[in-house]
Amino acid sequence: MKYNFDELIDRRNTRSYKWDQGEKLFGAADVLPLWVADMDFHCPPAVRDVLIQRAQLGVYGYAIHTDSYYDSIVKWYSRRHDWEISPGWITDSPSIVTSLSLAVELFSEPGSQVVLQSPVYYPFYDVIRTNGRVVAKNPLVIRDGRFEMDYDQLETLFQGGAKLLLLCSPHNPGGRVWEREELLRLGALCLQYGVTVVSDEIHADLTFPGHKHIPFASLSPELADRTITCLAATKTFNLPGLHTSFIVASNPAVKRKLEQRLKSLSLHMANHFAQDAVQAAYNEGEEWLDEMMAYVKGNLDFAIAYLKEQLPQVKPLVPGGTYLLWLDCRDLGLDVKGLKELMFVKAKVAFSEGSVFGTEGEGWLRINLACPRSIVEEGLKRFCQAVSGQPV
Ligand SMILES: Cc1ncc(COP(=O)(O)O)c(C=O)c1O
């Protein structure tokens, strides 16, 4: 390994959302945080170098988007995902959640139903509700130890008039990397009922061997025509604090509408630092990414083996991608309050509590595995000790 992912980086007192809110959110500063989805790893060195160079300029004026930036994105998706994007399909947006919210606002009617597949990343609910739309749930079903889509229930929602679907691909928190056949079946229903798809593919690059991410818009030109794909380099390369993302829409009318709305909110200008970072990551970060995912796979195998031995009543859903592990803790017999108390007070560890992803997540926890193995081990150890009533 060229990169050292075992290194412990002290992120406390760095204004970290994850490390500097222990007291405020969980009642104690020494709660070990394995919740919010950023990594406790250094980003690729090429990204750091380019940011240092930019910082040394000392003049942080208004910036423009350059062709080389778009080129790095186009080449990445061609190389890593066999998806040919035209630079003219790309629109910058400050964040994926911004794009999701704008898509709901622009491509659904006030008061209408917008479909999501629960349990799912919690801002999906927020962007529907805060835009005055109604959440239409298409709950995922667990079959053979993994989440699958319920196409019959989905068709009922489409028959009831829902015209917009928020797809999470790969899926957070379940770690499913949807297969081509599954997406094609979903796509066929969307075409049949004239449904627009907003595909959040922020986890696209985070897949384990044997799993391949299929961009929804790459399935066919007909589906691309009705798909808004929300993408970013931030999850892949641990840059979420740079707050940058982009939208791919091959339908010119769809793209124009998004661009106009971004402009009306003055969200269209380039961030002075972000483009350099994204470009360096896509052009020079590939080796880092492959090593990072191999390390995370090691963490995943470690966590599964640890739980099997120490706490077999807690059962993980084995993910095909993402650095998140979704744990079925229902056999512990605790309600939401009880699980929180077990984690935050007794174990002094903060995994994500499952009900924030929807009622289907009650009794589940999500662990962020993008950290040194010693942190994963310490978090699991604390949790197992607390379950067995030992002091931590
Ligand atoms: C599925 C999904 N979408 C979006 C985001 C956040 O993206 P952004 O910070 O660009 O809004 C996350 C972060 O965890 C995520 O898991």
mmCIF file of N, CA and C in Angstrom, residues 93-151:
data_model
loop_
_atom_site.group_PDB
_atom_site.id
_atom_site.type_symbol
_atom_site.label_atom_id
_atom_site.label_comp_id
_atom_site.label_asym_id
_atom_site.label_seq_id
_atom_site.Cartn_x
_atom_site.Cartn_y
_atom_site.Cartn_z
ATOM 1 N N SER A 93 -23.361 22.664 -9.277
ATOM 2 C CA SER A 93 -24.316 22.977 -8.211
ATOM 3 C C SER A 93 -23.558 22.864 -6.881
ATOM 4 N N PRO A 94 -23.872 23.709 -5.899
ATOM 5 C CA PRO A 94 -23.069 23.700 -4.670
ATOM 6 C C PRO A 94 -23.067 22.352 -3.960
ATOM 7 N N SER A 95 -24.172 21.635 -4.002
ATOM 8 C CA SER A 95 -24.186 20.335 -3.315
ATOM 9 C C SER A 95 -25.263 19.455 -3.925
ATOM 10 N N ILE A 96 -25.144 18.178 -3.652
ATOM 11 C CA ILE A 96 -26.143 17.229 -4.160
ATOM 12 C C ILE A 96 -27.520 17.552 -3.596
ATOM 13 N N VAL A 97 -27.560 17.878 -2.295
ATOM 14 C CA VAL A 97 -28.875 18.136 -1.703
ATOM 15 C C VAL A 97 -29.504 19.393 -2.311
ATOM 16 N N THR A 98 -28.675 20.374 -2.656
ATOM 17 C CA THR A 98 -29.191 21.549 -3.390
ATOM 18 C C THR A 98 -29.847 21.081 -4.693
ATOM 19 N N SER A 99 -29.159 20.199 -5.411
ATOM 20 C CA SER A 99 -29.679 19.725 -6.710
ATOM 21 C C SER A 99 -30.979 18.943 -6.523
ATOM 22 N N LEU A 100 -31.025 18.113 -5.481
ATOM 23 C CA LEU A 100 -32.247 17.327 -5.232
ATOM 24 C C LEU A 100 -33.425 18.266 -4.968
ATOM 25 N N SER A 101 -33.153 19.288 -4.166
ATOM 26 C CA SER A 101 -34.217 20.216 -3.801
ATOM 27 C C SER A 101 -34.715 20.993 -5.026
ATOM 28 N N LEU A 102 -33.766 21.451 -5.850
ATOM 29 C CA LEU A 102 -34.152 22.190 -7.057
ATOM 30 C C LEU A 102 -34.942 21.295 -8.003
ATOM 31 N N ALA A 103 -34.526 20.038 -8.098
ATOM 32 C CA ALA A 103 -35.227 19.115 -9.002
ATOM 33 C C ALA A 103 -36.667 18.903 -8.543
ATOM 34 N N VAL A 104 -36.852 18.788 -7.231
ATOM 35 C CA VAL A 104 -38.219 18.620 -6.706
ATOM 36 C C VAL A 104 -39.037 19.872 -7.028
ATOM 37 N N GLU A 105 -38.428 21.027 -6.798
ATOM 38 C CA GLU A 105 -39.138 22.296 -7.039
ATOM 39 C C GLU A 105 -39.526 22.458 -8.514
ATOM 40 N N LEU A 106 -38.604 22.078 -9.391
ATOM 41 C CA LEU A 106 -38.804 22.374 -10.815
ATOM 42 C C LEU A 106 -39.562 21.285 -11.579
ATOM 43 N N PHE A 107 -39.468 20.035 -11.087
ATOM 44 C CA PHE A 107 -40.021 18.938 -11.894
ATOM 45 C C PHE A 107 -41.146 18.173 -11.198
ATOM 46 N N SER A 108 -41.785 18.814 -10.220
ATOM 47 C CA SER A 108 -43.016 18.248 -9.662
ATOM 48 C C SER A 108 -43.932 19.413 -9.300
ATOM 49 N N GLU A 109 -45.201 19.099 -9.178
ATOM 50 C CA GLU A 109 -46.188 20.141 -8.870
ATOM 51 C C GLU A 109 -46.343 20.300 -7.357
ATOM 52 N N PRO A 110 -46.599 21.540 -6.889
ATOM 53 C CA PRO A 110 -46.858 21.720 -5.452
ATOM 54 C C PRO A 110 -47.969 20.767 -4.994
ATOM 55 N N GLY A 111 -47.748 20.131 -3.861
ATOM 56 C CA GLY A 111 -48.757 19.223 -3.297
ATOM 57 C C GLY A 111 -48.741 17.825 -3.892
ATOM 58 N N SER A 112 -47.907 17.595 -4.896
ATOM 59 C CA SER A 112 -47.917 16.277 -5.555
ATOM 60 C C SER A 112 -47.052 15.274 -4.798
ATOM 61 N N GLN A 113 -47.187 14.011 -5.190
ATOM 62 C CA GLN A 113 -46.435 12.938 -4.539
ATOM 63 C C GLN A 113 -45.078 12.771 -5.209
ATOM 64 N N VAL A 114 -44.059 12.674 -4.390
ATOM 65 C CA VAL A 114 -42.711 12.393 -4.893
ATOM 66 C C VAL A 114 -42.239 11.099 -4.219
ATOM 67 N N VAL A 115 -41.757 10.167 -5.044
ATOM 68 C CA VAL A 115 -41.437 8.828 -4.532
ATOM 69 C C VAL A 115 -39.990 8.746 -4.048
ATOM 70 N N LEU A 116 -39.814 8.100 -2.908
ATOM 71 C CA LEU A 116 -38.475 7.707 -2.455
ATOM 72 C C LEU A 116 -38.541 6.259 -1.986
ATOM 73 N N GLN A 117 -37.367 5.640 -1.909
ATOM 74 C CA GLN A 117 -37.320 4.232 -1.533
ATOM 75 C C GLN A 117 -36.680 4.107 -0.152
ATOM 76 N N SER A 118 -37.546 3.941 0.845
ATOM 77 C CA SER A 118 -37.102 3.965 2.242
ATOM 78 C C SER A 118 -36.634 2.583 2.700
ATOM 79 N N PRO A 119 -35.740 2.538 3.715
ATOM 80 C CA PRO A 119 -35.105 3.667 4.386
ATOM 81 C C PRO A 119 -34.090 4.322 3.459
ATOM 82 N N VAL A 120 -33.938 5.620 3.600
ATOM 83 C CA VAL A 120 -33.029 6.321 2.695
ATOM 84 C C VAL A 120 -32.447 7.566 3.372
ATOM 85 N N TYR A 121 -31.329 8.012 2.828
ATOM 86 C CA TYR A 121 -30.637 9.231 3.269
ATOM 87 C C TYR A 121 -31.668 10.319 3.600
ATOM 88 N N TYR A 122 -31.640 10.794 4.871
ATOM 89 C CA TYR A 122 -32.760 11.588 5.392
ATOM 90 C C TYR A 122 -33.087 12.880 4.640
ATOM 91 N N PRO A 123 -32.106 13.590 4.019
ATOM 92 C CA PRO A 123 -32.506 14.802 3.283
ATOM 93 C C PRO A 123 -33.476 14.539 2.108
ATOM 94 N N PHE A 124 -33.584 13.284 1.675
ATOM 95 C CA PHE A 124 -34.584 12.980 0.640
ATOM 96 C C PHE A 124 -35.983 13.393 1.126
ATOM 97 N N TYR A 125 -36.256 13.094 2.401
ATOM 98 C CA TYR A 125 -37.563 13.472 2.960
ATOM 99 C C TYR A 125 -37.664 14.992 3.027
ATOM 100 N N ASP A 126 -36.576 15.613 3.503
ATOM 101 C CA ASP A 126 -36.598 17.070 3.718
ATOM 102 C C ASP A 126 -36.865 17.829 2.417
ATOM 103 N N VAL A 127 -36.186 17.435 1.338
ATOM 104 C CA VAL A 127 -36.342 18.221 0.105
ATOM 105 C C VAL A 127 -37.754 18.081 -0.469
ATOM 106 N N ILE A 128 -38.400 16.969 -0.187
ATOM 107 C CA ILE A 128 -39.787 16.799 -0.643
ATOM 108 C C ILE A 128 -40.714 17.670 0.211
ATOM 109 N N ARG A 129 -40.545 17.548 1.514
ATOM 110 C CA ARG A 129 -41.472 18.249 2.427
ATOM 111 C C ARG A 129 -41.269 19.763 2.425
ATOM 112 N N THR A 130 -40.013 20.198 2.430
ATOM 113 C CA THR A 130 -39.792 21.651 2.513
ATOM 114 C C THR A 130 -40.192 22.352 1.221
ATOM 115 N N ASN A 131 -40.339 21.589 0.144
ATOM 116 C CA ASN A 131 -40.844 22.178 -1.100
ATOM 117 C C ASN A 131 -42.361 22.033 -1.232
ATOM 118 N N GLY A 132 -43.007 21.592 -0.150
ATOM 119 C CA GLY A 132 -44.474 21.496 -0.159
ATOM 120 C C GLY A 132 -45.003 20.342 -0.992
ATOM 121 N N ARG A 133 -44.210 19.284 -1.125
ATOM 122 C CA ARG A 133 -44.681 18.072 -1.803
ATOM 123 C C ARG A 133 -44.921 16.991 -0.744
ATOM 124 N N VAL A 134 -45.430 15.852 -1.208
ATOM 125 C CA VAL A 134 -45.798 14.784 -0.286
ATOM 126 C C VAL A 134 -44.888 13.572 -0.516
ATOM 127 N N VAL A 135 -44.337 13.030 0.579
ATOM 128 C CA VAL A 135 -43.482 11.845 0.465
ATOM 129 C C VAL A 135 -44.346 10.627 0.122
ATOM 130 N N ALA A 136 -44.039 9.974 -0.984
ATOM 131 C CA ALA A 136 -44.705 8.716 -1.341
ATOM 132 C C ALA A 136 -43.664 7.614 -1.189
ATOM 133 N N LYS A 137 -43.852 6.776 -0.182
ATOM 134 C CA LYS A 137 -42.827 5.773 0.137
ATOM 135 C C LYS A 137 -42.979 4.508 -0.692
ATOM 136 N N ASN A 138 -41.873 4.087 -1.241
ATOM 137 C CA ASN A 138 -41.801 2.776 -1.886
ATOM 138 C C ASN A 138 -40.763 1.977 -1.079
ATOM 139 N N PRO A 139 -41.200 1.406 0.062
ATOM 140 C CA PRO A 139 -40.212 0.779 0.954
ATOM 141 C C PRO A 139 -39.460 -0.358 0.263
ATOM 142 N N LEU A 140 -38.184 -0.424 0.538
ATOM 143 C CA LEU A 140 -37.371 -1.537 0.021
ATOM 144 C C LEU A 140 -37.690 -2.780 0.840
ATOM 145 N N VAL A 141 -37.516 -3.921 0.215
ATOM 146 C CA VAL A 141 -37.764 -5.167 0.953
ATOM 147 C C VAL A 141 -36.448 -5.922 1.093
ATOM 148 N N ILE A 142 -36.293 -6.625 2.205
ATOM 149 C CA ILE A 142 -35.063 -7.402 2.403
ATOM 150 C C ILE A 142 -35.316 -8.824 1.918
ATOM 151 N N ARG A 143 -34.535 -9.208 0.922
ATOM 152 C CA ARG A 143 -34.620 -10.575 0.392
ATOM 153 C C ARG A 143 -33.213 -11.129 0.274
ATOM 154 N N ASP A 144 -32.991 -12.325 0.747
ATOM 155 C CA ASP A 144 -31.673 -12.961 0.689
ATOM 156 C C ASP A 144 -30.578 -12.042 1.229
ATOM 157 N N GLY A 145 -30.868 -11.371 2.326
ATOM 158 C CA GLY A 145 -29.859 -10.562 3.005
ATOM 159 C C GLY A 145 -29.475 -9.285 2.282
ATOM 160 N N ARG A 146 -30.350 -8.788 1.433
ATOM 161 C CA ARG A 146 -30.059 -7.501 0.787
ATOM 162 C C ARG A 146 -31.383 -6.791 0.450
ATOM 163 N N PHE A 147 -31.268 -5.472 0.263
ATOM 164 C CA PHE A 147 -32.453 -4.712 -0.111
ATOM 165 C C PHE A 147 -32.796 -4.960 -1.575
ATOM 166 N N GLU A 148 -34.096 -5.085 -1.838
ATOM 167 C CA GLU A 148 -34.562 -5.133 -3.235
ATOM 168 C C GLU A 148 -35.738 -4.187 -3.395
ATOM 169 N N MET A 149 -36.017 -3.811 -4.642
ATOM 170 C CA MET A 149 -37.116 -2.870 -4.881
ATOM 171 C C MET A 149 -38.445 -3.628 -4.973
ATOM 172 N N ASP A 150 -39.502 -2.975 -4.494
ATOM 173 C CA ASP A 150 -40.850 -3.536 -4.597
ATOM 174 C C ASP A 150 -41.529 -2.871 -5.811
ATOM 175 N N TYR A 151 -41.423 -3.525 -6.967
ATOM 176 C CA TYR A 151 -41.909 -2.922 -8.215
ATOM 177 C C TYR A 151 -43.436 -2.815 -8.244
#
